[in-house]
Amino acid sequence: MAAAGSCYVIVGAGIFGVSTAYHLIRRYPEASVTLVDRDAFDADNRVAASWDWNKVMRADYDDPVYCELALEAQDVFTSDPLWKPFFHQTGLYWMCGRDYARGCVSNFERLGRHGDISVWPVEEARKLFGGLFDESDYTNVEQVLVNRASGWVAAGDCLQAVTRRVLGLGVKYVAEEVANLQFDPSGRCAGIETAQGRRLPASHVVLCTGASTPKLLEISAAASGLTNLQAGSRILAGGITTGMTRLDDDSYAKFADMPVGIQGYTTLKGNSACVPSQFLRVPPFMGSLPPTKDRELKWWGQKIFRNTKEVLPGRFISMPPAEADYAQWKISERLKEDIVNVSSVFYGNQAAKWKFEKHRICWDAFTTSSDFIISPHTASKGLYVATCGSFHGYKFFPVIGRYVVDMLEDTLPARLASKWAWDRERPDPSANPDWPSCEMKDLLDPVRDSRL
């Protein structure tokens, strides 16, 4: 149970962690709240999934829970002076299947927001937005979902601004990597220890640690003897590649007012470069974001991959690369090719002249259902988990922390508590098109063993 006099350590200063700190310190101004992250919040480079050039802000979900939650967040982005400067309401153009479009529209109608969203036949949709998507590849696309209220957020800038506000409200920030969780003799989580040896005691430790969550729990389980701390099959670390091109004057004039472009969740099986033909499934959704103030157009790729390594003798998990920056700027030619392929899916021959100047690998934590985990950890009192964005978490930044605080107070609505529970029945990942289905090692450039 949360209380004003409690001491909170929140590990991870991405959107889950910063949003939790924001709502916690506003609800309990006298509480001791500390954010701990391996990187300074204003560092030039960070490993957080939410530290990015831009992220999609959409409420277009066929899942009613996330649709409603995203609309709540969108209303904050469009009205609150703290958040509003970072939201660009460009609209969204989603090439999808009929069932997905129907589910999204049904949710909007139920919530009284049907004026925001419309569905178009492919041939009519091609003419929208000045014919910008006329050359797109519509294979397996049945309908196009258009939402004029969606858009994108200047992600890194927004994260930094909200963190500054949080610090101004009295939250402390420690820029050190967490090496281990600390436990008292009863097995209760009593704080954390950093890689530099600093110990921070706490009545509540909240793990908002994204892709590094399984590794931290494995190491803490081994050190404490509490083997049930391990994430097991609940959480998988996965990566995806993003790429950007800088537009020339003519191209910028054409694309400056474009909507977010998405293709995915079609109803027919598509091709996959990661799995054998007998296991083909609908490809994960891919997307294109409008140009930034620097005239940079961004895509994310189709290949979502894991990185299985031995974290401790005999213990294998997926985790980001061991380099301090997760090797996020070291991109193989195969992953760069993934971005080129996606650009041509959206813009056809127009993409042939573009040179991709920036690439980054982004890491996040996944569940088989793409649901978050916002829950007490059942293996240790005082330990809580709030993570697993599954590459769709950023849009909830303004509001997700309120639900984390509700969880800490044991007042989270029952339908959310069960959906986001640490221990719950989880579906087979084969039904999830966004599940990391490749191994990163299979997507790296070949290493030459000999010289001619």
Tab-separated table of C-alpha atoms in Angstrom:
chain	number	residue	atom	x	y	z
A	1	MET	CA	0.000	0.000	0.000
A	2	ALA	CA	1.378	3.406	-1.009
A	3	ALA	CA	1.596	6.120	1.626
A	4	ALA	CA	2.776	9.700	1.831
A	5	GLY	CA	5.644	8.822	4.177
A	6	SER	CA	6.933	5.919	2.131
A	7	CYS	CA	10.261	5.765	0.326
A	8	TYR	CA	10.054	4.852	-3.362
A	9	VAL	CA	12.890	3.846	-5.673
A	10	ILE	CA	11.839	3.692	-9.317
A	11	VAL	CA	14.366	1.874	-11.479
A	12	GLY	CA	14.316	3.113	-15.067
A	13	ALA	CA	13.623	6.648	-16.293
A	14	GLY	CA	11.734	5.884	-19.476
A	15	ILE	CA	8.047	6.606	-19.871
A	16	PHE	CA	6.881	4.046	-17.292
A	17	GLY	CA	9.335	5.276	-14.676
A	18	VAL	CA	9.005	9.021	-15.265
A	19	SER	CA	5.216	8.854	-15.531
A	20	THR	CA	5.077	6.893	-12.267
A	21	ALA	CA	7.294	9.461	-10.538
A	22	TYR	CA	5.169	12.297	-11.949
A	23	HIS	CA	1.869	10.922	-10.673
A	24	LEU	CA	3.337	9.659	-7.410
A	25	ILE	CA	4.917	12.956	-6.347
A	26	ARG	CA	1.789	14.885	-7.333
A	27	ARG	CA	-0.388	12.573	-5.264
A	28	TYR	CA	2.068	12.478	-2.337
A	29	PRO	CA	4.200	15.654	-2.370
A	30	GLU	CA	5.894	14.703	0.907
A	31	ALA	CA	6.961	11.234	-0.221
A	32	SER	CA	10.589	10.351	-0.948
A	33	VAL	CA	10.767	9.395	-4.633
A	34	THR	CA	14.014	8.561	-6.448
A	35	LEU	CA	14.463	7.727	-10.126
A	36	VAL	CA	17.506	5.569	-10.896
A	37	ASP	CA	18.721	5.131	-14.462
A	38	ARG	CA	22.014	4.118	-16.036
A	39	ASP	CA	21.964	7.333	-18.108
A	40	ALA	CA	21.529	10.977	-17.160
A	41	PHE	CA	18.087	12.166	-18.221
A	42	ASP	CA	19.628	14.873	-20.427
A	43	ALA	CA	22.413	12.710	-21.879
A	44	ASP	CA	23.136	12.941	-25.596
A	45	ASN	CA	22.689	9.173	-25.882
A	46	ARG	CA	20.389	6.929	-23.877
A	47	VAL	CA	19.330	3.300	-24.158
A	48	ALA	CA	15.694	3.774	-23.109
A	49	ALA	CA	13.140	2.742	-25.735
A	50	SER	CA	11.346	6.028	-25.099
A	51	TRP	CA	14.473	8.061	-25.891
A	52	ASP	CA	13.837	8.473	-29.596
A	53	TRP	CA	13.356	11.066	-32.292
A	54	ASN	CA	9.614	10.527	-32.453
A	55	LYS	CA	6.891	8.047	-31.509
A	56	VAL	CA	3.363	7.423	-32.754
A	57	MET	CA	0.416	8.793	-30.755
A	58	ARG	CA	-2.694	6.847	-31.745
A	59	ALA	CA	-5.764	5.401	-30.076
A	60	ASP	CA	-6.495	3.065	-32.981
A	61	TYR	CA	-6.733	-0.238	-31.103
A	62	ASP	CA	-9.096	-3.136	-31.543
A	63	ASP	CA	-8.434	-3.880	-27.843
A	64	PRO	CA	-10.974	-1.759	-25.908
A	65	VAL	CA	-8.700	-1.293	-22.873
A	66	TYR	CA	-5.819	0.233	-24.832
A	67	CYS	CA	-8.173	2.259	-27.031
A	68	GLU	CA	-9.739	3.912	-24.009
A	69	LEU	CA	-6.395	4.432	-22.281
A	70	ALA	CA	-4.842	5.944	-25.412
A	71	LEU	CA	-7.750	8.347	-25.858
A	72	GLU	CA	-7.230	9.458	-22.266
A	73	ALA	CA	-3.550	10.074	-23.032
A	74	GLN	CA	-4.355	11.819	-26.318
A	75	ASP	CA	-6.664	14.235	-24.509
A	76	VAL	CA	-3.754	15.182	-22.230
A	77	PHE	CA	-1.436	15.664	-25.212
A	78	THR	CA	-3.936	18.011	-26.834
A	79	SER	CA	-4.783	20.109	-23.764
A	80	ASP	CA	-2.118	20.092	-21.023
A	81	PRO	CA	0.565	22.802	-21.446
A	82	LEU	CA	3.294	20.412	-20.246
A	83	TRP	CA	2.591	17.838	-22.948
A	84	LYS	CA	0.948	19.785	-25.761
A	85	PRO	CA	4.090	21.364	-27.311
A	86	PHE	CA	5.434	17.930	-28.240
A	87	PHE	CA	2.361	16.493	-29.962
A	88	HIS	CA	1.919	16.887	-33.722
A	89	GLN	CA	-1.647	16.006	-34.732
A	90	THR	CA	-0.917	15.032	-38.322
A	91	GLY	CA	-3.457	12.230	-38.628
A	92	LEU	CA	-2.885	8.563	-39.398
A	93	TYR	CA	-3.233	6.396	-42.526
A	94	TRP	CA	-3.354	2.684	-41.654
A	95	MET	CA	-3.407	-0.020	-44.327
A	96	CYS	CA	-4.921	-2.999	-42.528
A	97	GLY	CA	-7.390	-5.857	-42.577
A	98	ARG	CA	-11.150	-5.520	-42.426
A	99	ASP	CA	-11.447	-7.158	-39.007
A	100	TYR	CA	-8.900	-4.848	-37.392
A	101	ALA	CA	-10.556	-1.751	-38.866
A	102	ARG	CA	-13.955	-2.943	-37.675
A	103	GLY	CA	-12.662	-3.476	-34.143
A	104	CYS	CA	-11.131	0.006	-33.960
A	105	VAL	CA	-14.288	1.709	-35.232
A	106	SER	CA	-16.439	-0.259	-32.797
A	107	ASN	CA	-14.342	0.915	-29.853
A	108	PHE	CA	-14.502	4.547	-30.935
A	109	GLU	CA	-18.263	4.365	-31.363
A	110	ARG	CA	-18.672	2.807	-27.914
A	111	LEU	CA	-16.669	5.683	-26.415
A	112	GLY	CA	-18.544	8.369	-28.367
A	113	ARG	CA	-15.494	9.323	-30.455
A	114	HIS	CA	-16.661	8.032	-33.855
A	115	GLY	CA	-16.086	11.435	-35.485
A	116	ASP	CA	-12.328	10.929	-35.252
A	117	ILE	CA	-12.080	7.794	-37.359
A	118	SER	CA	-13.157	6.537	-40.792
A	119	VAL	CA	-12.588	3.487	-42.991
A	120	TRP	CA	-11.943	3.654	-46.742
A	121	PRO	CA	-11.812	1.182	-49.622
A	122	VAL	CA	-8.266	0.911	-50.941
A	123	GLU	CA	-8.937	2.575	-54.299
A	124	GLU	CA	-10.570	5.590	-52.682
A	125	ALA	CA	-7.918	5.806	-49.966
A	126	ARG	CA	-5.134	6.078	-52.540
A	127	LYS	CA	-6.396	9.565	-53.419
A	128	LEU	CA	-6.272	10.868	-49.847
A	129	PHE	CA	-3.496	13.150	-48.570
A	130	GLY	CA	-2.713	14.290	-52.090
A	131	GLY	CA	-2.146	10.739	-53.303
A	132	LEU	CA	0.895	10.381	-51.058
A	133	PHE	CA	0.298	6.645	-50.618
A	134	ASP	CA	-0.795	5.904	-54.177
A	135	GLU	CA	2.365	3.876	-54.887
A	136	SER	CA	2.160	1.862	-51.668
A	137	ASP	CA	2.100	-1.929	-51.797
A	138	TYR	CA	-1.463	-2.916	-50.871
A	139	THR	CA	-0.913	-6.685	-51.032
A	140	ASN	CA	-3.181	-8.303	-48.392
A	141	VAL	CA	-4.604	-4.876	-47.437
A	142	GLU	CA	-8.399	-4.906	-47.331
A	143	GLN	CA	-9.207	-1.424	-46.029
A	144	VAL	CA	-7.535	1.795	-44.937
A	145	LEU	CA	-8.227	3.260	-41.519
A	146	VAL	CA	-7.880	7.048	-41.313
A	147	ASN	CA	-7.822	8.934	-38.023
A	148	ARG	CA	-7.341	12.685	-38.273
A	149	ALA	CA	-6.850	12.993	-34.495
A	150	SER	CA	-3.780	10.731	-34.299
A	151	GLY	CA	-0.212	11.891	-34.878
A	152	TRP	CA	3.241	11.735	-33.361
A	153	VAL	CA	5.219	12.988	-30.372
A	154	ALA	CA	8.748	14.440	-30.280
A	155	ALA	CA	9.642	11.590	-27.968
A	156	GLY	CA	13.062	12.409	-26.545
A	157	ASP	CA	12.260	16.089	-26.095
A	158	CYS	CA	9.017	15.258	-24.298
A	159	LEU	CA	10.693	12.707	-22.025
A	160	GLN	CA	13.349	15.223	-21.033
A	161	ALA	CA	10.839	18.020	-20.391
A	162	VAL	CA	8.606	15.881	-18.177
A	163	THR	CA	11.637	14.577	-16.271
A	164	ARG	CA	12.680	18.167	-15.590
A	165	ARG	CA	9.194	18.893	-14.265
A	166	VAL	CA	9.334	15.828	-12.037
A	167	LEU	CA	12.675	16.900	-10.582
A	168	GLY	CA	11.232	20.339	-9.984
A	169	LEU	CA	8.468	18.716	-7.939
A	170	GLY	CA	11.031	17.122	-5.631
A	171	VAL	CA	11.892	13.761	-7.179
A	172	LYS	CA	15.581	12.821	-6.914
A	173	TYR	CA	17.560	11.361	-9.835
A	174	VAL	CA	20.526	8.998	-9.603
A	175	ALA	CA	22.406	8.345	-12.868
A	176	GLU	CA	23.897	4.930	-12.069
A	177	GLU	CA	23.219	1.432	-13.355
A	178	VAL	CA	21.359	-0.841	-10.950
A	179	ALA	CA	23.360	-4.020	-10.386
A	180	ASN	CA	21.201	-5.860	-7.888
A	181	LEU	CA	18.069	-5.792	-5.794
A	182	GLN	CA	18.447	-5.913	-2.021
A	183	PHE	CA	16.342	-8.074	0.318
A	184	ASP	CA	15.889	-8.304	4.075
A	185	PRO	CA	16.029	-11.658	5.934
A	186	SER	CA	12.301	-12.237	5.354
A	187	GLY	CA	12.748	-11.947	1.591
A	188	ARG	CA	11.137	-8.535	1.329
A	189	CYS	CA	12.720	-6.204	-1.226
A	190	ALA	CA	14.472	-3.497	0.776
A	191	GLY	CA	16.161	-1.420	-1.924
A	192	ILE	CA	18.724	-1.543	-4.717
A	193	GLU	CA	22.489	-1.537	-5.162
A	194	THR	CA	24.122	0.244	-8.080
A	195	ALA	CA	27.120	-0.889	-10.087
A	196	GLN	CA	29.124	1.776	-8.241
A	197	GLY	CA	28.251	0.163	-4.897
A	198	ARG	CA	25.705	2.727	-3.746
A	199	ARG	CA	22.790	1.274	-1.797
A	200	LEU	CA	19.407	2.969	-1.822
A	201	PRO	CA	16.927	1.619	0.737
A	202	ALA	CA	13.235	1.737	-0.109
A	203	SER	CA	9.842	0.622	1.129
A	204	HIS	CA	8.750	0.257	-2.503
A	205	VAL	CA	10.996	-0.701	-5.429
A	206	VAL	CA	9.321	-0.300	-8.822
A	207	LEU	CA	11.026	-1.900	-11.825
A	208	CYS	CA	10.370	0.161	-14.953
A	209	THR	CA	13.376	-1.446	-16.574
A	210	GLY	CA	12.131	-2.450	-20.030
A	211	ALA	CA	14.387	-4.818	-21.969
A	212	SER	CA	16.850	-5.143	-19.077
A	213	THR	CA	14.205	-6.500	-16.673
A	214	PRO	CA	14.875	-10.241	-17.236
A	215	LYS	CA	18.621	-9.786	-16.717
A	216	LEU	CA	18.221	-7.781	-13.504
A	217	LEU	CA	15.813	-10.356	-12.093
A	218	GLU	CA	18.071	-13.272	-13.038
A	219	ILE	CA	21.086	-11.702	-11.325
A	220	SER	CA	19.058	-10.743	-8.254
A	221	ALA	CA	17.542	-14.216	-8.030
A	222	ALA	CA	20.983	-15.836	-8.103
A	223	ALA	CA	22.424	-13.446	-5.516
A	224	SER	CA	19.495	-13.715	-3.095
A	225	GLY	CA	18.510	-17.344	-3.556
A	226	LEU	CA	14.940	-16.241	-4.372
A	227	THR	CA	14.636	-18.195	-7.615
A	228	ASN	CA	11.003	-17.168	-8.134
A	229	LEU	CA	12.205	-13.651	-8.877
A	230	GLN	CA	13.091	-14.768	-12.419
A	231	ALA	CA	10.903	-13.451	-15.213
A	232	GLY	CA	10.875	-16.821	-16.943
A	233	SER	CA	8.586	-16.843	-19.964
A	234	ARG	CA	6.701	-13.730	-18.841
A	235	ILE	CA	9.072	-11.200	-20.441
A	236	LEU	CA	11.245	-11.296	-23.555
A	237	ALA	CA	13.684	-8.558	-24.591
A	238	GLY	CA	13.275	-7.667	-28.253
A	239	GLY	CA	14.847	-5.217	-30.682
A	240	ILE	CA	13.779	-3.410	-33.837
A	241	THR	CA	15.592	-1.145	-36.288
A	242	THR	CA	14.617	2.416	-37.131
A	243	GLY	CA	16.040	4.508	-39.955
A	244	MET	CA	15.840	8.101	-41.146
A	245	THR	CA	16.471	10.019	-44.348
A	246	ARG	CA	16.844	13.781	-44.703
A	247	LEU	CA	14.488	15.175	-47.341
A	248	ASP	CA	15.517	17.690	-49.972
A	249	ASP	CA	13.435	20.820	-50.581
A	250	ASP	CA	11.153	19.246	-53.180
A	251	SER	CA	10.512	16.098	-51.152
A	252	TYR	CA	9.950	18.064	-47.963
A	253	ALA	CA	7.326	20.211	-49.661
A	254	LYS	CA	5.488	17.008	-50.569
A	255	PHE	CA	5.827	15.179	-47.249
A	256	ALA	CA	5.750	18.042	-44.717
A	257	ASP	CA	2.038	17.635	-43.962
A	258	MET	CA	1.866	13.852	-44.267
A	259	PRO	CA	0.109	11.664	-41.683
A	260	VAL	CA	1.689	8.786	-39.811
A	261	GLY	CA	1.694	5.809	-42.178
A	262	ILE	CA	1.188	2.266	-40.898
A	263	GLN	CA	0.701	-1.070	-42.603
A	264	GLY	CA	-0.118	-4.236	-40.696
A	265	TYR	CA	-2.641	-6.539	-39.035
A	266	THR	CA	-3.975	-7.727	-42.348
A	267	THR	CA	-6.098	-10.865	-42.399
A	268	LEU	CA	-4.014	-12.881	-44.861
A	269	LYS	CA	-0.682	-14.570	-44.303
A	270	GLY	CA	2.315	-12.664	-45.559
A	271	ASN	CA	5.994	-13.297	-46.075
A	272	SER	CA	8.496	-13.523	-43.256
A	273	ALA	CA	12.258	-13.442	-43.566
A	274	CYS	CA	12.689	-14.943	-40.106
A	275	VAL	CA	10.747	-18.208	-40.019
A	276	PRO	CA	10.341	-21.280	-42.226
A	277	SER	CA	7.526	-21.253	-44.760
A	278	GLN	CA	5.370	-23.694	-42.797
A	279	PHE	CA	5.196	-21.181	-39.967
A	280	LEU	CA	4.370	-18.084	-42.021
A	281	ARG	CA	2.124	-15.593	-40.281
A	282	VAL	CA	0.904	-12.039	-40.626
A	283	PRO	CA	3.956	-9.739	-40.615
A	284	PRO	CA	4.374	-7.274	-37.746
A	285	PHE	CA	3.134	-3.811	-38.487
A	286	MET	CA	5.583	-1.374	-40.002
A	287	GLY	CA	5.408	2.359	-40.209
A	288	SER	CA	6.585	5.720	-41.421
A	289	LEU	CA	6.559	8.902	-39.356
A	290	PRO	CA	6.294	12.448	-40.754
A	291	PRO	CA	9.431	14.572	-41.055
A	292	THR	CA	10.861	16.195	-37.951
A	293	LYS	CA	11.888	19.842	-37.688
A	294	ASP	CA	15.189	18.716	-39.240
A	295	ARG	CA	13.303	17.347	-42.281
A	296	GLU	CA	14.083	13.755	-41.353
A	297	LEU	CA	11.578	11.092	-42.379
A	298	LYS	CA	11.583	7.954	-40.206
A	299	TRP	CA	10.612	4.293	-40.612
A	300	TRP	CA	10.641	1.269	-38.380
A	301	GLY	CA	11.339	-2.155	-39.811
A	302	GLN	CA	9.509	-5.473	-39.957
A	303	LYS	CA	12.149	-7.626	-38.287
A	304	ILE	CA	11.670	-7.845	-34.523
A	305	PHE	CA	14.398	-9.956	-32.964
A	306	ARG	CA	15.667	-11.385	-29.700
A	307	ASN	CA	19.258	-11.697	-28.494
A	308	THR	CA	19.587	-14.943	-26.553
A	309	LYS	CA	22.716	-15.074	-24.383
A	310	GLU	CA	23.970	-16.886	-21.296
A	311	VAL	CA	23.408	-14.426	-18.473
A	312	LEU	CA	24.664	-16.839	-15.770
A	313	PRO	CA	26.058	-20.370	-16.059
A	314	GLY	CA	23.286	-22.465	-17.586
A	315	ARG	CA	20.786	-19.577	-17.697
A	316	PHE	CA	19.890	-18.259	-21.141
A	317	ILE	CA	17.665	-15.242	-21.747
A	318	SER	CA	17.165	-12.605	-24.398
A	319	MET	CA	18.777	-9.304	-23.435
A	320	PRO	CA	20.237	-6.231	-25.129
A	321	PRO	CA	23.895	-6.430	-26.208
A	322	ALA	CA	26.432	-6.061	-23.401
A	323	GLU	CA	27.905	-2.793	-24.692
A	324	ALA	CA	27.179	0.254	-22.527
A	325	ASP	CA	24.978	1.764	-25.245
A	326	TYR	CA	23.438	-1.613	-26.235
A	327	ALA	CA	25.372	-1.262	-29.527
A	328	GLN	CA	22.325	0.688	-30.672
A	329	TRP	CA	24.194	2.485	-33.463
A	330	LYS	CA	25.886	-0.653	-34.833
A	331	ILE	CA	23.485	-1.713	-37.588
A	332	SER	CA	24.082	-4.643	-39.934
A	333	GLU	CA	23.500	-4.346	-43.665
A	334	ARG	CA	20.621	-6.819	-43.395
A	335	LEU	CA	18.840	-4.614	-40.886
A	336	LYS	CA	19.497	-1.530	-42.993
A	337	GLU	CA	17.991	-3.410	-45.923
A	338	ASP	CA	14.882	-3.997	-43.823
A	339	ILE	CA	14.379	-0.230	-43.592
A	340	VAL	CA	14.899	0.201	-47.349
A	341	ASN	CA	12.276	-2.464	-48.012
A	342	VAL	CA	9.771	-0.810	-45.706
A	343	SER	CA	10.308	2.592	-47.346
A	344	SER	CA	9.469	1.107	-50.749
A	345	VAL	CA	6.322	-0.556	-49.334
A	346	PHE	CA	5.015	2.884	-48.434
A	347	TYR	CA	6.328	5.079	-51.230
A	348	GLY	CA	7.207	2.786	-54.120
A	349	ASN	CA	9.679	4.207	-56.602
A	350	GLN	CA	9.856	7.506	-54.718
A	351	ALA	CA	12.000	5.795	-52.085
A	352	ALA	CA	14.720	4.753	-54.530
A	353	LYS	CA	16.453	8.139	-54.408
A	354	TRP	CA	16.593	8.391	-50.615
A	355	LYS	CA	19.799	7.862	-48.686
A	356	PHE	CA	19.359	6.624	-45.121
A	357	GLU	CA	21.697	8.575	-42.872
A	358	LYS	CA	20.642	7.455	-39.378
A	359	HIS	CA	19.854	4.032	-37.979
A	360	ARG	CA	19.218	2.894	-34.438
A	361	ILE	CA	18.249	-0.369	-32.763
A	362	CYS	CA	15.589	0.152	-30.117
A	363	TRP	CA	15.044	-2.445	-27.353
A	364	ASP	CA	11.892	-3.092	-25.343
A	365	ALA	CA	10.299	-5.767	-23.163
A	366	PHE	CA	7.553	-7.975	-24.630
A	367	THR	CA	4.812	-10.202	-23.295
A	368	THR	CA	3.224	-12.838	-25.500
A	369	SER	CA	-0.044	-10.856	-25.567
A	370	SER	CA	1.638	-7.424	-25.898
A	371	ASP	CA	-0.012	-6.492	-22.606
A	372	PHE	CA	1.886	-4.450	-20.042
A	373	ILE	CA	2.911	-5.888	-16.697
A	374	ILE	CA	1.868	-3.500	-13.924
A	375	SER	CA	1.793	-5.618	-10.832
A	376	PRO	CA	3.291	-6.517	-7.484
A	377	HIS	CA	6.003	-9.133	-7.925
A	378	THR	CA	4.596	-12.220	-6.254
A	379	ALA	CA	8.010	-13.483	-5.091
A	380	SER	CA	8.860	-10.540	-2.832
A	381	LYS	CA	6.852	-7.977	-0.935
A	382	GLY	CA	7.898	-4.405	-1.599
A	383	LEU	CA	8.851	-5.223	-5.212
A	384	TYR	CA	6.700	-4.074	-8.116
A	385	VAL	CA	6.944	-4.321	-11.888
A	386	ALA	CA	5.723	-1.704	-14.390
A	387	THR	CA	7.084	-2.391	-17.838
A	388	CYS	CA	6.653	-4.376	-21.086
A	389	GLY	CA	5.756	-1.630	-23.536
A	390	SER	CA	6.038	-4.132	-26.424
A	391	PHE	CA	6.854	-1.171	-28.694
A	392	HIS	CA	3.439	0.408	-28.201
A	393	GLY	CA	3.839	1.970	-24.752
A	394	TYR	CA	5.038	5.520	-25.442
A	395	LYS	CA	1.639	6.956	-26.329
A	396	PHE	CA	0.437	6.284	-22.770
A	397	PHE	CA	3.185	8.416	-21.224
A	398	PRO	CA	0.905	11.120	-19.764
A	399	VAL	CA	-1.366	8.679	-17.920
A	400	ILE	CA	0.267	5.289	-17.379
A	401	GLY	CA	1.930	6.368	-14.134
A	402	ARG	CA	-1.453	7.034	-12.570
A	403	TYR	CA	-2.339	3.389	-13.066
A	404	VAL	CA	0.996	2.304	-11.623
A	405	VAL	CA	0.291	4.383	-8.509
A	406	ASP	CA	-3.181	2.830	-8.319
A	407	MET	CA	-1.479	-0.576	-8.442
A	408	LEU	CA	0.834	0.442	-5.588
A	409	GLU	CA	-2.256	1.430	-3.588
A	410	ASP	CA	-4.094	-1.777	-4.500
A	411	THR	CA	-6.881	0.256	-6.113
A	412	LEU	CA	-6.276	-0.701	-9.751
A	413	PRO	CA	-9.593	-1.748	-11.359
A	414	ALA	CA	-9.994	-5.511	-11.391
A	415	ARG	CA	-10.055	-5.815	-15.185
A	416	LEU	CA	-6.690	-3.998	-15.409
A	417	ALA	CA	-5.150	-5.806	-12.449
A	418	SER	CA	-5.889	-9.166	-14.083
A	419	LYS	CA	-4.795	-8.030	-17.557
A	420	TRP	CA	-1.486	-6.648	-16.271
A	421	ALA	CA	-0.780	-9.230	-13.538
A	422	TRP	CA	2.650	-10.764	-12.997
A	423	ASP	CA	1.099	-14.197	-12.691
A	424	ARG	CA	-1.613	-14.716	-15.295
A	425	GLU	CA	-2.348	-17.139	-18.064
A	426	ARG	CA	-0.581	-15.992	-21.215
A	427	PRO	CA	-1.334	-16.915	-24.820
A	428	ASP	CA	1.015	-18.721	-27.137
A	429	PRO	CA	3.223	-16.142	-28.900
A	430	SER	CA	2.524	-17.666	-32.325
A	431	ALA	CA	-0.674	-15.618	-32.440
A	432	ASN	CA	1.220	-12.358	-31.886
A	433	PRO	CA	2.612	-10.907	-35.152
A	434	ASP	CA	4.860	-8.534	-33.185
A	435	TRP	CA	6.556	-11.230	-31.093
A	436	PRO	CA	10.365	-11.252	-31.611
A	437	SER	CA	10.706	-14.265	-33.902
A	438	CYS	CA	14.300	-13.881	-35.167
A	439	GLU	CA	17.648	-14.181	-33.432
A	440	MET	CA	19.808	-11.097	-33.741
A	441	LYS	CA	22.865	-13.233	-34.553
A	442	ASP	CA	21.120	-14.413	-37.731
A	443	LEU	CA	20.681	-10.812	-38.886
A	444	LEU	CA	24.285	-9.684	-38.439
A	445	ASP	CA	26.737	-9.210	-41.257
A	446	PRO	CA	28.847	-12.305	-42.034
A	447	VAL	CA	32.345	-12.339	-40.582
A	448	ARG	CA	35.170	-13.222	-42.946
A	449	ASP	CA	37.317	-16.000	-41.502
A	450	SER	CA	40.077	-15.818	-44.075
A	451	ARG	CA	41.828	-13.393	-46.367
A	452	LEU	CA	42.388	-13.870	-50.067
